[in-house]
Coordinates of C-alpha atoms in Angstrom, one line a residue:
M1 CA -12.3 87.0 108.5
Y2 CA -11.8 87.3 112.2
Q3 CA -10.5 90.8 111.7
R4 CA -13.5 91.8 109.6
I5 CA -15.9 90.4 112.2
A6 CA -14.0 92.2 115.0
A7 CA -14.1 95.4 113.0
V8 CA -17.8 95.2 112.4
E9 CA -18.2 94.5 116.0
E10 CA -16.2 97.6 116.9
G11 CA -18.0 99.7 114.4
K12 CA -15.1 100.3 112.0
D13 CA -15.2 100.6 108.2
P14 CA -13.9 97.3 106.7
S15 CA -12.9 98.9 103.5
S16 CA -10.3 101.0 105.3
I17 CA -8.6 97.9 106.6
F18 CA -8.3 96.3 103.2
R19 CA -6.7 99.5 101.8
N20 CA -4.1 99.4 104.5
Y21 CA -3.0 95.8 103.6
Q22 CA -2.7 96.2 99.8
P23 CA 0.8 95.5 98.4
R24 CA 2.8 98.6 97.5
A25 CA 3.6 99.2 93.8
C26 CA 7.3 98.9 92.5
P27 CA 8.9 102.3 92.4
W28 CA 9.3 103.4 88.8
R29 CA 12.5 105.4 89.5
L30 CA 14.2 102.2 90.7
L31 CA 13.1 100.3 87.7
H32 CA 14.5 103.1 85.5
Y33 CA 17.9 102.9 87.0
F34 CA 17.9 99.1 86.7
L35 CA 17.1 99.2 83.0
L36 CA 19.8 101.9 82.5
F37 CA 22.4 99.7 84.2
V38 CA 21.5 96.7 82.1
L39 CA 21.7 98.8 78.9
V40 CA 25.1 100.2 79.8
G41 CA 26.5 96.7 80.7
L42 CA 25.2 95.3 77.4
G43 CA 26.9 98.1 75.5
L44 CA 30.2 97.6 77.3
L45 CA 30.0 93.8 76.5
I46 CA 29.4 94.4 72.8
L47 CA 32.3 97.0 72.7
S48 CA 34.8 94.7 74.4
M49 CA 33.9 91.9 71.9
N50 CA 34.4 94.2 69.0
M51 CA 37.8 95.2 70.4
I52 CA 38.9 91.6 70.9
R53 CA 37.9 90.9 67.3
Y54 CA 39.7 93.9 66.0
F55 CA 43.0 93.7 67.9
G56 CA 43.2 90.0 67.9
V57 CA 43.5 89.7 71.6
Q58 CA 43.5 86.1 72.7
D59 CA 42.9 84.6 76.1
Q60 CA 46.2 83.9 77.8
P61 CA 46.6 80.9 80.1
V62 CA 46.8 81.8 83.7
R63 CA 50.0 80.7 85.3
K64 CA 49.6 79.1 88.6
S65 CA 51.6 80.6 91.3
S66 CA 54.6 78.5 92.3
P67 CA 57.4 79.0 94.8
F68 CA 59.7 78.1 91.9
L69 CA 58.4 80.7 89.5
C70 CA 61.4 83.1 89.9
L71 CA 63.8 80.2 89.5
E72 CA 62.0 79.1 86.3
E73 CA 62.2 82.6 84.8
Q74 CA 65.8 82.9 85.6
S75 CA 66.7 79.7 83.9
S76 CA 65.0 80.9 80.7
I77 CA 67.0 84.1 80.4
E78 CA 69.9 82.4 78.6
S79 CA 67.5 80.8 76.0
R80 CA 66.0 84.2 75.3
F81 CA 69.3 85.7 74.2
S82 CA 70.8 82.7 72.4
T83 CA 70.5 81.4 68.9
P84 CA 67.1 79.7 68.3
S85 CA 67.0 76.3 66.5
S86 CA 65.3 78.1 63.6
L87 CA 66.4 81.5 62.3
L88 CA 63.2 82.3 60.4
H89 CA 61.2 85.3 61.6
A90 CA 58.8 87.9 60.2
M91 CA 60.7 91.1 61.2
S92 CA 61.5 93.7 58.6
D93 CA 65.0 95.0 58.3
E94 CA 64.0 98.1 60.3
E95 CA 62.6 96.0 63.2
L96 CA 65.5 93.6 63.0
F97 CA 68.2 96.3 63.2
W98 CA 66.4 98.0 66.1
R99 CA 66.1 94.8 68.0
A100 CA 69.8 93.8 67.3
S101 CA 71.1 97.2 68.4
F102 CA 70.2 96.6 72.1
V103 CA 73.3 96.9 74.3
P104 CA 73.2 95.8 78.0
L105 CA 74.4 98.4 80.4
M106 CA 75.7 95.9 82.9
K107 CA 79.1 94.3 82.0
T108 CA 78.3 91.0 83.7
F109 CA 75.8 88.4 82.5
P110 CA 73.2 86.6 84.6
F111 CA 74.2 83.4 82.9
K112 CA 77.4 81.6 81.9
R113 CA 78.5 83.1 78.6
V114 CA 81.0 81.5 76.3
P115 CA 82.0 84.0 73.6
K116 CA 81.4 82.6 70.1
I117 CA 82.4 83.2 66.5
A118 CA 79.5 84.0 64.2
F119 CA 80.3 82.6 60.7
M120 CA 78.1 84.5 58.2
F121 CA 77.9 82.9 54.8
L122 CA 76.9 85.3 52.0
V123 CA 76.0 82.9 49.2
K124 CA 73.8 82.7 46.1
G125 CA 72.7 79.1 46.6
P126 CA 74.4 75.8 47.3
L127 CA 77.5 75.6 49.5
P128 CA 79.9 73.4 47.6
F129 CA 82.5 73.3 50.4
A130 CA 80.0 72.3 53.1
P131 CA 81.8 69.0 53.8
L132 CA 85.0 70.8 54.3
W133 CA 83.4 73.2 56.7
E134 CA 81.7 70.4 58.5
R135 CA 85.1 68.9 59.3
F136 CA 86.4 72.3 60.4
F137 CA 83.5 72.8 62.9
K138 CA 83.4 69.2 64.2
G139 CA 84.1 68.8 67.9
H140 CA 83.9 72.6 68.7
E141 CA 80.2 72.9 69.4
G142 CA 79.5 75.9 71.7
L143 CA 82.3 78.0 70.2
F144 CA 80.6 79.0 66.9
S145 CA 77.3 79.8 65.3
I146 CA 76.3 79.8 61.7
Y147 CA 74.1 82.2 59.6
M148 CA 73.5 81.9 55.8
H149 CA 72.1 84.6 53.5
S150 CA 71.1 83.2 50.1
L151 CA 68.8 84.1 47.3
P152 CA 65.2 84.0 48.6
S153 CA 64.3 81.3 46.1
Y154 CA 67.0 78.9 47.3
D155 CA 65.9 76.3 49.9
A156 CA 68.9 74.5 51.4
E157 CA 68.4 70.9 52.1
F158 CA 70.9 70.0 54.7
P159 CA 70.2 67.0 56.9
P160 CA 69.3 67.5 60.6
S161 CA 72.8 66.2 61.5
S162 CA 74.5 69.1 59.6
V163 CA 75.8 72.3 61.3
F164 CA 74.1 74.1 58.3
Y165 CA 70.6 72.7 59.1
E166 CA 68.0 75.5 59.3
R167 CA 70.7 78.2 59.4
Q168 CA 69.2 80.3 56.6
I169 CA 68.1 83.8 57.7
P170 CA 65.2 85.7 55.9
S171 CA 67.0 87.0 52.9
Q172 CA 66.5 89.3 49.9
V173 CA 67.9 89.6 46.4
V174 CA 71.5 90.8 46.2
E175 CA 73.0 92.6 43.2
W176 CA 76.8 92.8 42.9
G177 CA 78.2 96.3 43.3
L178 CA 75.0 97.8 44.7
M179 CA 73.9 98.7 48.2
S180 CA 71.8 95.4 48.4
M181 CA 75.2 93.7 48.9
C182 CA 75.9 95.7 52.1
D183 CA 72.2 95.3 53.1
A184 CA 72.7 91.6 53.0
E185 CA 75.8 91.9 55.2
R186 CA 74.1 94.1 57.7
R187 CA 71.2 91.6 57.7
L188 CA 73.6 88.8 58.6
L189 CA 75.2 90.9 61.4
A190 CA 71.8 91.8 62.9
N191 CA 70.6 88.2 63.0
A192 CA 73.9 87.1 64.6
L193 CA 73.7 90.0 67.1
L194 CA 70.5 88.6 68.5
D195 CA 72.6 85.9 70.2
M196 CA 74.3 87.7 73.0
S197 CA 77.1 85.1 73.1
N198 CA 78.4 86.0 69.6
E199 CA 81.5 88.2 70.1
W200 CA 83.2 88.0 66.7
F201 CA 81.6 88.1 63.2
I202 CA 83.3 86.7 60.1
L203 CA 81.9 87.2 56.6
V204 CA 82.7 84.4 54.1
S205 CA 81.3 83.3 50.8
E206 CA 80.5 79.9 49.1
S207 CA 84.0 80.0 47.5
C208 CA 85.8 80.5 50.8
I209 CA 87.6 77.8 52.7
P210 CA 89.2 77.7 56.2
I211 CA 93.0 77.2 56.0
Q212 CA 93.5 76.9 59.7
N213 CA 91.7 74.7 62.3
L214 CA 89.0 76.3 64.5
T215 CA 91.1 76.2 67.6
T216 CA 93.7 78.4 65.9
V217 CA 91.0 80.7 64.6
Y218 CA 89.4 81.1 68.0
S219 CA 92.6 81.8 69.7
Y220 CA 93.7 84.3 67.0
L221 CA 90.4 86.3 67.3
S222 CA 90.1 86.2 71.1
R223 CA 93.6 87.4 71.7
S224 CA 93.5 90.2 69.1
R225 CA 93.1 93.8 70.2
Y226 CA 91.8 94.7 66.7
S227 CA 89.2 93.8 64.2
F228 CA 90.2 92.7 60.7
I229 CA 89.0 94.9 57.9
G230 CA 91.1 96.5 55.2
S231 CA 90.8 100.3 55.2
F232 CA 93.2 102.1 52.8
D233 CA 93.5 105.5 51.3
E234 CA 94.2 104.6 47.7
D235 CA 95.1 107.5 45.5
S236 CA 94.0 106.0 42.2
S237 CA 91.0 105.7 39.9
Y238 CA 90.0 102.7 41.9
G239 CA 90.3 104.5 45.2
R240 CA 89.9 108.2 45.5
G241 CA 88.7 108.3 41.9
R242 CA 85.4 106.7 43.1
Y243 CA 84.6 109.4 45.6
N244 CA 81.6 111.7 44.9
K245 CA 82.0 115.2 46.4
K246 CA 78.2 115.2 47.1
M247 CA 79.0 112.9 50.1
A248 CA 80.4 115.9 52.0
P249 CA 80.3 117.1 54.7
E250 CA 79.6 113.7 56.2
I251 CA 82.4 112.1 54.2
N252 CA 85.3 114.1 52.8
L253 CA 87.8 113.0 50.2
T254 CA 90.6 112.6 52.8
E255 CA 88.3 110.2 54.7
W256 CA 87.4 108.0 51.8
R257 CA 88.7 104.5 52.2
K258 CA 88.8 101.2 50.3
G259 CA 89.1 97.6 51.5
S260 CA 88.2 94.0 51.2
Q261 CA 84.6 93.0 51.3
W262 CA 85.4 90.0 53.5
F263 CA 85.9 91.1 57.1
E264 CA 86.0 90.1 60.8
V265 CA 84.6 92.6 63.3
N266 CA 83.9 92.4 67.0
R267 CA 80.6 93.0 68.7
K268 CA 81.0 96.8 69.1
L269 CA 81.8 97.4 65.5
A270 CA 79.0 95.1 64.4
I271 CA 76.5 97.2 66.3
D272 CA 78.0 100.4 64.8
I273 CA 77.4 99.0 61.3
I274 CA 73.7 98.0 61.8
E275 CA 72.8 101.2 63.6
D276 CA 74.4 103.6 61.1
S277 CA 72.0 106.2 59.7
T278 CA 74.6 108.9 59.0
Y279 CA 76.8 107.3 56.2
Y280 CA 74.4 104.8 54.8
P281 CA 72.1 107.2 52.9
K282 CA 75.2 108.9 51.3
F283 CA 76.6 105.7 50.1
K284 CA 73.3 104.4 48.8
K285 CA 72.6 107.5 46.8
F286 CA 76.1 108.4 45.6
C287 CA 78.2 105.2 45.5
R288 CA 77.0 103.3 42.5
P289 CA 78.9 101.4 39.8
T290 CA 81.6 102.1 38.9
C291 CA 81.8 102.9 42.7
Y292 CA 81.5 99.5 44.2
V293 CA 79.9 100.2 47.5
D294 CA 80.9 97.0 49.2
E295 CA 84.6 97.9 48.9
H296 CA 84.1 101.4 50.5
Y297 CA 81.1 101.7 52.8
F298 CA 82.3 99.7 55.8
P299 CA 86.0 100.6 55.4
T300 CA 85.2 104.4 55.2
M301 CA 82.6 104.4 58.0
L302 CA 84.6 102.4 60.5
S303 CA 87.8 104.3 59.8
I304 CA 86.0 107.6 60.6
Q305 CA 84.3 106.2 63.8
S306 CA 86.7 103.7 65.2
P307 CA 90.2 103.9 63.5
D308 CA 91.9 102.7 66.6
L309 CA 90.0 99.3 66.6
L310 CA 91.0 98.3 63.0
A311 CA 94.0 96.2 62.0
N312 CA 93.6 97.5 58.4
R313 CA 93.9 94.1 56.8
S314 CA 91.7 91.1 56.0
L315 CA 92.0 87.6 57.3
T316 CA 90.9 86.2 54.0
W317 CA 93.6 85.6 51.4
V318 CA 92.8 86.3 47.7
D319 CA 94.9 86.6 44.5
W320 CA 94.4 89.9 42.6
S321 CA 97.6 89.4 40.5
R322 CA 95.7 88.4 37.3
G323 CA 93.9 91.8 37.3
G324 CA 90.3 92.5 36.5
P325 CA 87.2 93.2 38.7
H326 CA 87.3 89.7 40.3
P327 CA 90.2 87.8 42.0
A328 CA 91.6 84.6 40.6
T329 CA 89.6 81.3 40.9
F330 CA 91.4 78.1 41.7
G331 CA 90.3 74.6 40.6
E332 CA 91.3 71.1 41.1
A333 CA 94.6 71.4 39.3
D334 CA 95.8 74.2 41.5
I335 CA 95.4 72.4 44.8
T336 CA 98.8 71.3 46.0
K337 CA 100.8 71.5 49.2
E338 CA 103.2 73.9 47.6
F339 CA 100.3 76.2 46.7
F340 CA 99.2 76.5 50.3
K341 CA 102.8 76.6 51.5
K342 CA 103.2 79.9 49.7
I343 CA 100.0 81.3 51.4
L344 CA 100.8 80.0 54.9
E345 CA 104.5 80.5 55.2
N346 CA 105.5 83.3 52.8
S347 CA 103.5 86.1 54.5
S348 CA 104.2 88.7 57.1
C349 CA 101.9 91.1 58.9
S350 CA 101.3 93.0 62.1
Y351 CA 99.4 91.2 65.0
N352 CA 98.7 93.3 68.1
D353 CA 101.3 95.8 66.9
Q354 CA 104.0 93.1 66.6
P355 CA 105.5 91.4 63.5
Y356 CA 103.7 88.1 62.8
S357 CA 103.9 85.3 60.3
L358 CA 100.4 83.9 60.6
C359 CA 98.3 86.4 58.6
F360 CA 95.5 84.5 56.9
L361 CA 92.8 82.2 58.4
F362 CA 90.7 81.8 55.3
A363 CA 91.2 81.8 51.5
R364 CA 89.2 82.3 48.3
K365 CA 88.2 81.9 45.5
F366 CA 87.9 78.2 44.9
A367 CA 85.9 76.3 42.3
P368 CA 83.6 73.4 43.4
S369 CA 85.9 71.0 41.4
A370 CA 88.6 71.6 44.1
L371 CA 86.6 69.9 46.9
V372 CA 88.1 66.5 46.7
S373 CA 91.6 67.7 46.5
L374 CA 91.1 70.1 49.4
S375 CA 89.6 67.3 51.5
D376 CA 92.6 65.2 50.9
L377 CA 95.0 68.0 52.1
A378 CA 92.9 69.2 55.0
S379 CA 94.3 67.0 57.7
D380 CA 98.0 67.5 56.8
V381 CA 97.9 71.2 55.7
F382 CA 95.0 72.8 57.5
G383 CA 95.0 70.7 60.7
Y384 CA 91.4 69.5 60.6

């Protein structure tokens, strides 16, 4: 008002003063950029939400920094490479074998490692001699681990106090004489290899029993320079007669071997078995009944790759004297001290290239009816 009066007094045009004080309009170019920025941000937000929904990404808790963080991580290394309380997992065989084939390049371990024996039970269902094995394992915790491959339909019901509690691995159907038998054995090896402390791997069945105590077994394996798997060149219809010339050139007739299905191998040979992609396809395609693949695949492959690491004999005693495709089965009436005296004392073999009298640590085949008699003899005869 005072400005207008002053302007009139000075003879100026009032309208020009009002024009000079009008607010300036918002620049349209700036508004255009702002809207574009909002649209781009909204688009990125929608895209990220769709990606989260598609890939299943979940928010991860943020770990607070701690001066003890490195110490906490170091203390968990051992648990990452030891046997978990439950062996169930969702890995396929391909994924499992790939994971189990990892080999550390450093010879020393960043944690205390006590070498263990992995006992791998290849069974159909129930384990009739579980009470006997429980006695065998008792008091030796930390020196062994257990893995059991059964029919997928079988659900073992061992109590939490049992060494067999939750020791079943993800299994598949096994057919006698076919490659699925070797697949099951490789599956057992791969699961056992996930525990870096497992150094020796023994395959047993539900009809097997230990005929030495675990202290003797552990000492026997830990001092041996060889692994125990039979590998023989048998010039008969049951040996070379099962060879298929289509296996050449990977496998020649002179390299064809036969041996017992029940073996003990060290960690190196166990890894060789699960990572094999050279001999496996040949055996799967050309070794079918009456070529029983479980008697030829591992003995042939290992004798080609590592003949100097094999003792060429099994640690599991069996009786083939009755003939036929299966060894003799022993029931309650057969279980006497004299019976086992023949097995334990009347044998000779080579151990670390020297003559030796202790040749067998396990025996088969035993019927479930033999459990009571075996339990009565275990302390005096087997030492457990």
